[in-house]
Coordinates of C-alpha atoms in Angstrom, one line a residue:
M5 CA -3.7 31.1 17.6
G6 CA -1.7 31.1 20.7
K7 CA -4.0 28.7 21.8
I8 CA -3.8 26.3 19.4
G9 CA -0.2 27.0 18.8
I10 CA 0.4 25.3 23.0
I11 CA -2.1 22.3 21.8
A12 CA -0.6 21.4 18.5
G13 CA 3.1 21.6 20.3
R14 CA 1.5 19.9 22.8
E15 CA 0.1 16.8 20.2
W16 CA 3.3 16.9 18.7
R17 CA 5.6 16.3 21.8
E18 CA 3.5 13.8 23.3
R19 CA 3.4 11.6 20.1
V20 CA 6.7 12.3 19.3
R21 CA 7.5 10.5 22.5
K22 CA 5.8 7.4 22.5
R23 CA 8.1 4.3 21.7
S24 CA 5.8 3.9 19.2
F25 CA 6.4 6.5 17.0
V26 CA 10.6 6.0 17.9
I27 CA 10.3 2.4 16.8
T28 CA 8.4 3.4 13.3
T29 CA 10.3 5.7 12.1
I30 CA 13.2 4.0 12.7
L31 CA 12.4 0.7 11.2
T32 CA 10.0 1.5 8.6
P33 CA 13.4 3.2 6.2
I34 CA 15.2 0.3 7.4
L35 CA 12.7 -2.2 6.7
L36 CA 11.9 -1.2 3.1
L37 CA 16.0 -0.5 2.4
G38 CA 16.2 -4.3 3.9
I39 CA 12.9 -5.6 1.6
T40 CA 14.8 -3.7 -1.3
L41 CA 18.4 -6.1 -0.5
L42 CA 16.2 -8.9 -0.2
A43 CA 14.4 -8.8 -2.8
C44 CA 17.9 -7.9 -5.0
W45 CA 19.7 -11.1 -3.1
L46 CA 16.7 -13.6 -4.1
V47 CA 17.7 -12.5 -7.9
E48 CA 21.0 -12.9 -7.9
H49 CA 21.2 -16.2 -5.3
K50 CA 17.4 -18.0 -6.9
P51 CA 17.2 -21.4 -5.9
D52 CA 17.3 -24.1 -8.7
G53 CA 14.3 -23.5 -10.5
T54 CA 15.4 -25.6 -13.8
K55 CA 12.9 -27.0 -15.6
Q56 CA 13.7 -30.7 -17.6
I57 CA 10.8 -30.9 -20.3
T58 CA 10.4 -34.1 -22.6
V59 CA 10.2 -33.6 -26.4
I60 CA 8.1 -35.6 -28.9
D61 CA 8.7 -34.1 -32.1
Q62 CA 6.1 -36.0 -34.4
S63 CA 7.0 -32.9 -37.3
G64 CA 10.6 -34.1 -37.1
V65 CA 11.6 -30.8 -37.8
V66 CA 10.8 -28.2 -33.8
A67 CA 12.8 -30.5 -31.4
P68 CA 16.0 -30.6 -33.8
N69 CA 16.3 -26.6 -32.8
L70 CA 14.6 -26.2 -29.9
Q71 CA 18.3 -24.4 -27.5
S72 CA 17.9 -24.5 -23.9
H73 CA 17.9 -22.1 -21.5
S74 CA 19.2 -22.0 -17.8
N75 CA 15.9 -22.5 -16.5
I76 CA 14.1 -25.2 -19.1
I77 CA 16.6 -27.3 -20.7
Y78 CA 14.9 -29.7 -23.8
K79 CA 15.2 -33.3 -24.2
Q80 CA 14.2 -35.1 -26.7
S81 CA 12.6 -37.9 -26.5
K82 CA 13.8 -41.3 -29.0
K83 CA 9.5 -42.8 -27.9
Q84 CA 6.9 -41.3 -29.5
N85 CA 4.0 -43.5 -27.1
I86 CA 3.2 -40.4 -25.0
D87 CA 1.0 -43.0 -22.5
E88 CA 4.0 -44.6 -22.0
L89 CA 5.8 -41.4 -20.6
K90 CA 2.7 -40.2 -18.5
Y91 CA 3.2 -43.1 -16.1
H92 CA 6.9 -44.1 -16.5
H93 CA 9.1 -41.1 -16.2
S94 CA 12.0 -39.9 -14.6
E95 CA 12.3 -37.9 -11.7
E96 CA 14.7 -35.4 -13.3
D97 CA 10.9 -34.7 -15.7
W98 CA 9.5 -31.2 -15.3
G99 CA 6.8 -31.8 -18.1
I100 CA 6.0 -33.2 -21.1
L101 CA 6.0 -31.5 -24.5
L102 CA 4.0 -33.1 -27.1
I103 CA 4.4 -31.4 -30.9
G104 CA 1.8 -32.4 -33.8
S105 CA 3.6 -33.7 -36.9
N106 CA 0.5 -31.0 -39.2
I107 CA 2.6 -27.6 -36.4
L108 CA 3.9 -25.6 -39.5
N109 CA 0.7 -25.3 -40.7
D110 CA -1.5 -25.8 -37.0
G111 CA 0.2 -23.7 -34.4
S112 CA -2.5 -25.5 -31.7
D113 CA -0.9 -28.6 -32.7
V114 CA 1.0 -28.7 -29.3
Q115 CA 0.5 -29.6 -25.8
L116 CA 2.2 -29.5 -22.7
Y117 CA 2.0 -32.0 -20.5
S118 CA 3.4 -31.4 -16.6
F119 CA 4.2 -32.9 -13.7
S120 CA 4.3 -30.2 -10.6
P121 CA 2.0 -26.4 -11.7
L122 CA 2.2 -25.1 -14.8
T123 CA 3.3 -21.2 -14.5
I124 CA 2.6 -18.2 -17.0
D125 CA 6.2 -17.4 -17.8
V126 CA 7.1 -21.1 -18.1
E127 CA 4.4 -21.1 -21.2
H128 CA 5.3 -18.4 -22.4
I129 CA 8.4 -19.6 -23.5
I130 CA 8.0 -22.6 -25.5
S131 CA 5.4 -21.1 -26.9
H132 CA 8.1 -18.3 -28.1
D133 CA 11.1 -20.7 -28.8
I134 CA 8.6 -23.0 -31.0
K135 CA 6.9 -20.0 -33.1
R136 CA 10.6 -19.2 -33.6
I137 CA 11.7 -22.1 -34.7
V138 CA 8.0 -22.7 -37.3
E139 CA 8.7 -18.7 -38.3
N140 CA 12.1 -19.6 -39.6
E141 CA 11.7 -23.4 -41.4
K142 CA 8.5 -21.7 -43.2
L143 CA 10.8 -18.8 -44.4
K144 CA 13.4 -21.6 -45.8
G145 CA 10.3 -23.3 -47.8
Y146 CA 11.0 -19.8 -50.1
N147 CA 14.6 -21.1 -50.9
I148 CA 16.3 -17.6 -49.7
E149 CA 20.1 -18.3 -49.5
N150 CA 21.7 -16.8 -46.7
L151 CA 18.8 -16.7 -44.5
D152 CA 20.4 -17.0 -41.1
E153 CA 22.7 -14.0 -42.5
I154 CA 19.9 -12.1 -43.2
L155 CA 17.4 -11.8 -40.1
A156 CA 20.5 -11.5 -38.1
N157 CA 21.0 -8.6 -39.9
V158 CA 17.1 -7.4 -40.6
E159 CA 16.8 -7.5 -36.5
S160 CA 16.8 -4.1 -34.7
K161 CA 16.3 -2.3 -31.5
I162 CA 14.0 -0.1 -31.2
Q163 CA 14.6 2.8 -28.6
I164 CA 12.1 5.8 -29.0
G165 CA 12.8 9.0 -28.3
S166 CA 10.2 10.9 -26.2
F167 CA 10.0 15.1 -26.3
V168 CA 7.0 17.1 -24.6
I169 CA 6.0 21.0 -26.7
D170 CA 4.7 22.8 -24.5
D171 CA 2.4 25.6 -25.3
Y172 CA 5.3 28.1 -26.7
G173 CA 6.9 25.5 -28.6
V174 CA 9.6 24.8 -26.5
E175 CA 10.9 20.9 -26.1
T176 CA 11.6 18.4 -23.1
S177 CA 12.7 15.3 -23.0
T178 CA 10.6 12.6 -20.8
S179 CA 10.6 9.4 -20.5
S180 CA 6.6 7.1 -19.8
I181 CA 8.3 4.8 -18.0
V182 CA 9.7 6.6 -15.7
A183 CA 6.7 8.9 -15.5
Y184 CA 4.5 5.9 -15.0
I185 CA 6.8 4.5 -11.8
L186 CA 6.9 7.5 -10.1
A187 CA 3.1 8.1 -10.0
Y188 CA 2.4 4.9 -9.1
L189 CA 4.4 5.6 -6.4
F190 CA 3.6 9.4 -5.9
G191 CA 0.1 8.1 -5.5
F192 CA 0.2 5.4 -2.9
V193 CA 2.1 7.2 -1.2
M194 CA -0.3 9.6 -1.3
Y195 CA -2.6 7.7 0.1
I196 CA -1.2 5.6 2.6
L197 CA 0.1 9.3 4.6
V198 CA -3.4 11.2 4.4
L199 CA -4.8 8.1 5.3
K200 CA -2.8 7.1 8.0
Y201 CA -2.0 10.4 9.6
G202 CA -5.8 11.8 8.6
A203 CA -6.3 8.2 10.8
Q204 CA -4.7 9.6 13.5
V205 CA -6.4 12.3 14.3
M206 CA -9.5 10.6 14.7
Y207 CA -8.6 8.1 17.6
G208 CA -6.6 10.4 19.4
V209 CA -9.9 12.6 19.8
I210 CA -11.7 9.2 21.0
E211 CA -9.7 8.1 23.3
E212 CA -9.3 11.7 24.8
K213 CA -13.3 11.7 24.7
S214 CA -13.2 8.5 26.1
N215 CA -10.8 9.3 29.5
R216 CA -13.3 12.5 30.0
V217 CA -9.9 14.4 29.3
L218 CA -11.9 17.1 26.5
E219 CA -13.9 18.0 29.1
V220 CA -11.2 19.7 31.3
M221 CA -9.9 21.1 28.0
V222 CA -13.0 22.8 26.3
S223 CA -13.0 24.8 30.1
S224 CA -9.8 26.6 28.9
V225 CA -10.6 26.7 24.8
K226 CA -12.5 27.5 22.4
P227 CA -13.7 23.2 20.8
F228 CA -12.4 24.8 17.1
E229 CA -9.9 25.9 19.1
L230 CA -8.4 22.0 20.6
M231 CA -9.5 20.6 17.3
M232 CA -7.1 22.6 14.7
G233 CA -4.8 22.4 17.1
K234 CA -4.8 18.5 16.7
I235 CA -5.4 18.5 13.2
I236 CA -1.7 20.8 13.0
G237 CA -0.1 18.9 15.6
V238 CA -0.1 15.5 14.0
A239 CA 0.3 17.3 10.4
Y240 CA 4.0 18.4 12.5
V241 CA 4.4 15.2 13.7
A242 CA 3.4 13.4 9.8
L243 CA 6.3 15.9 8.2
T244 CA 8.8 15.1 11.2
Q245 CA 8.2 11.3 10.6
I246 CA 8.9 12.3 7.1
A247 CA 11.4 14.3 6.8
I248 CA 13.2 11.2 9.5
W249 CA 12.5 8.7 6.5
I250 CA 13.8 11.1 3.8
V251 CA 16.9 11.3 5.4
V252 CA 17.1 7.9 6.9
I253 CA 16.9 6.6 3.9
G254 CA 19.3 8.8 1.5
V255 CA 21.9 8.6 3.5
L256 CA 22.1 4.6 4.2
G257 CA 21.3 4.1 0.2
G258 CA 23.8 5.4 -0.8
A259 CA 25.8 4.1 1.5
I260 CA 24.2 0.4 0.2
M261 CA 24.6 1.3 -3.2
N262 CA 27.8 3.0 -3.0
G263 CA 29.4 0.0 -0.9
L264 CA 27.7 -3.1 -3.7
M265 CA 28.4 -1.1 -6.5
P266 CA 31.3 1.1 -6.7
R267 CA 31.6 4.2 -8.7
E268 CA 33.2 2.6 -11.8
V269 CA 30.8 0.1 -12.2
W270 CA 28.2 3.3 -12.5
D271 CA 29.7 4.3 -15.5
S272 CA 30.3 1.1 -17.2
A273 CA 28.2 0.1 -19.9
E274 CA 26.9 -3.1 -17.4
L275 CA 25.2 0.3 -16.3
V276 CA 23.8 1.1 -19.4
S277 CA 22.5 -2.8 -20.4
A278 CA 21.7 -2.7 -17.0
S279 CA 18.7 0.2 -17.5
N280 CA 17.9 -0.7 -21.0
M281 CA 16.8 -3.1 -19.4
L282 CA 14.6 -1.9 -16.7
M283 CA 13.3 0.7 -19.1
M284 CA 12.3 -2.0 -21.4
G285 CA 14.7 -1.6 -23.6
D286 CA 12.7 -1.6 -27.5
V287 CA 10.3 1.7 -26.1
A288 CA 12.4 3.5 -23.1
N289 CA 15.7 5.6 -23.9
S290 CA 17.7 4.5 -20.7
S291 CA 19.7 8.1 -21.1
Q292 CA 16.6 10.4 -21.0
A293 CA 15.1 8.7 -18.9
I294 CA 17.8 8.9 -15.9
G295 CA 18.2 12.5 -17.2
M296 CA 14.0 13.2 -16.5
I297 CA 15.0 11.8 -13.2
M298 CA 18.4 13.8 -12.4
N299 CA 16.5 17.2 -13.9
P300 CA 16.7 18.9 -10.2
I301 CA 13.4 21.7 -12.0
Y302 CA 11.4 18.6 -12.3
S303 CA 12.4 16.8 -9.3
L304 CA 12.0 19.7 -6.9
G305 CA 8.3 20.6 -8.6
L306 CA 7.9 17.2 -8.5
A307 CA 8.3 17.3 -4.8
A308 CA 7.0 20.6 -3.9
C309 CA 3.3 19.4 -5.3
F310 CA 3.7 16.5 -3.1
V311 CA 4.4 18.4 0.3
L312 CA 1.8 20.9 -1.3
L313 CA -0.8 17.8 -1.6
F314 CA -0.1 16.1 0.8
V315 CA -0.5 19.0 3.6
G316 CA -3.6 20.2 1.7
G317 CA -5.6 16.8 1.6
Y318 CA -4.1 15.6 5.1
L319 CA -5.6 18.8 6.5
L320 CA -9.2 18.0 5.0
Y321 CA -9.4 14.3 5.6
A322 CA -8.1 14.9 9.6
A323 CA -10.9 17.3 10.0
M324 CA -13.3 15.6 8.9
F325 CA -11.5 12.5 11.1
A326 CA -11.8 14.8 13.1
A327 CA -15.5 15.0 13.3
V328 CA -15.8 11.9 13.6
G329 CA -14.5 11.1 16.6
S330 CA -15.9 13.6 18.8
A331 CA -19.0 12.0 17.5
C332 CA -18.1 8.3 19.1
D333 CA -17.4 7.0 22.3
D334 CA -14.9 4.3 20.9
A335 CA -13.3 2.8 17.6
H336 CA -16.4 0.2 17.0
S337 CA -18.9 3.2 17.0
S338 CA -16.5 5.1 15.0
N339 CA -17.0 2.8 11.5
Q340 CA -19.8 3.8 10.1
L341 CA -19.2 7.1 9.9
E342 CA -15.3 6.5 9.3
A343 CA -16.3 4.5 6.1
L344 CA -18.6 8.3 4.8
V345 CA -14.9 9.1 5.2
T346 CA -12.7 6.9 3.3
M347 CA -15.1 6.1 0.6
P348 CA -13.2 9.3 -0.8
I349 CA -9.9 8.7 -0.6
I350 CA -10.9 5.2 -2.0
A351 CA -12.4 6.6 -5.4
G352 CA -9.3 8.6 -5.3
L353 CA -6.9 5.5 -5.2
I354 CA -9.6 4.2 -8.0
V355 CA -9.4 7.6 -10.3
M356 CA -5.4 7.3 -10.1
F357 CA -5.2 4.4 -12.3
I358 CA -7.1 5.6 -14.6
A359 CA -5.1 8.9 -15.1
M360 CA -2.3 6.4 -15.3
S361 CA -3.7 5.2 -18.1
D362 CA -5.0 8.4 -20.2
P363 CA -3.7 11.2 -17.8
E364 CA -4.7 13.8 -19.7
G365 CA -9.0 11.9 -20.0
S366 CA -11.7 14.1 -18.3
I367 CA -11.7 11.4 -15.4
A368 CA -8.5 12.2 -14.9
L369 CA -8.7 15.8 -15.0
W370 CA -11.8 15.9 -12.8
G371 CA -10.8 13.9 -10.3
S372 CA -7.8 16.0 -9.8
L373 CA -9.3 19.1 -9.2
I374 CA -12.2 17.5 -7.2
P375 CA -11.1 18.1 -3.9
F376 CA -11.9 15.3 -1.7
T377 CA -9.6 13.0 -4.9
S378 CA -7.7 15.6 -6.0
P379 CA -4.7 14.7 -3.4
I380 CA -4.4 11.6 -5.2
V381 CA -5.4 11.8 -8.7
M382 CA -3.0 15.1 -9.2
I383 CA 0.0 14.1 -7.4
A384 CA -0.5 10.9 -10.4
R385 CA -0.4 13.0 -13.2
I386 CA 2.0 16.2 -13.0
P387 CA 4.8 13.1 -14.1
Y388 CA 2.7 13.2 -16.9
G389 CA 3.3 16.6 -17.5
V390 CA 0.5 18.7 -16.5
P391 CA -0.1 22.5 -17.0
M392 CA 0.5 25.2 -14.0
W393 CA -2.6 26.5 -14.6
E394 CA -4.6 22.9 -13.5
I395 CA -2.1 22.4 -10.4
V396 CA -3.3 25.6 -9.2
L397 CA -6.5 25.5 -9.7
S398 CA -6.0 21.7 -8.1
L399 CA -4.3 23.5 -5.0
A400 CA -6.9 26.6 -4.9
L401 CA -9.9 24.5 -4.5
L402 CA -8.3 22.3 -2.1
Y403 CA -7.9 24.7 0.1
A404 CA -10.8 26.5 0.1
T405 CA -12.9 23.6 0.4
F406 CA -10.4 22.9 3.6
V407 CA -11.6 26.4 4.9
V408 CA -15.4 26.0 4.3
V409 CA -15.0 21.6 5.6
V410 CA -13.0 23.2 9.0
Q411 CA -15.8 25.3 9.7
L412 CA -18.5 22.7 9.1
A413 CA -16.3 20.2 11.3
G414 CA -15.8 22.4 14.2
R415 CA -19.6 22.4 14.7
I416 CA -19.9 19.0 14.7
Y417 CA -16.7 18.6 17.5
K418 CA -18.3 21.5 20.0
T419 CA -21.1 19.6 20.2
G420 CA -20.0 15.7 19.6
I421 CA -17.0 16.0 21.9
L422 CA -19.6 16.2 25.2
T423 CA -22.1 13.4 24.3
Y424 CA -21.5 9.8 25.5
G425 CA -23.5 6.9 25.1
K426 CA -25.1 8.1 22.0
R427 CA -25.4 6.3 19.0
V428 CA -24.7 9.0 16.4
G429 CA -26.0 8.5 12.6
F430 CA -26.0 10.8 9.6
G431 CA -28.7 12.4 10.6
E432 CA -27.9 13.6 13.9
L433 CA -25.0 15.2 12.2
Y434 CA -26.4 16.9 10.2
K435 CA -28.7 18.7 12.8
W436 CA -25.5 19.3 14.7
I437 CA -23.8 21.3 11.8
K438 CA -27.3 23.3 11.1
Y439 CA -26.4 24.5 15.0
K440 CA -25.7 27.4 15.7
N441 CA -22.2 28.7 16.6

């Protein structure tokens, strides 16, 4: 273990001193926050995208009731000839809306002609506006007094309070929207980090092998110790970089948010309204969503599970990447074998999306227990609530599989680091695994 520690320390020092490490460590959180601020600024200062639509209403009931929006302006046309407007329209006109005379009986008696590309959001807004007017006109046929007042009183906004009951009957407040966002965020970040740092081990081995550095090192240490030292060293690098990102994002993000949004604004009713919009008002309860995120037990538990799953997933795939790197002379020759390692990671990402829609389904369960997909799938399931025994079993299988895989990868590494000028296939790797130590 002393030699492994020396190699790991050397690997950590060599990587954190590189200019690329410093640049990516500093720039990544700054760029992330910059992109977020840019998106907010673009929403706040988006260019004028007002669309003026000329309306030809052959029914005579829709156009008078159409209400313009901030980005869509309806202009009723006195002309009823659609062909004339197609070729003789003003420069301000974005399109022509033709409403047929039978619109009250046939909802498809509507045509929209645009002079610019048509987007789904514009079509949805226009369709919703016409639908509302047609429904009101049909209701008027029933001669109901004070219809507008009745409709205003009937309109309601529903916010569902969500709770999960465990096996002991204890209720816990939850939010499906927050769970979905956290599942997507943590699952995707897990996918990127495992792939990124695992590949670093592979390319590091290939570089040292091509420079014949490994031939000198194996004269002083065993190949297995060398492999484990490189894996643990890159793990230190990963944890160092992630810790810096968390601190930088937390400090800069907090400072920016306090600067852009004072504390009194956070406590105001406008924030609650904004939270309702963010949480899809009619589905989620914003107070429950905020309470779910601010719950220290929930947040710390999720963070702890992420770290344990990341470390286990990284160790597992780093051992496999190290074996691939030892069997290749350059990056080009590693493509075929590298695909063998990356395919399970991609499969985990695919299963993650299934787990987000059905976290208790059989596919999600097995995906979170199979070690090659469990780091991504399990972290995507945890925000929805997973029994503790499943998390413990998943971690136990993950780390146990790492122990087995690292032994097999060590056999490949032992032979591969001293093999040059030979194209290695799957059959050759199998022979190396069968070699006795």
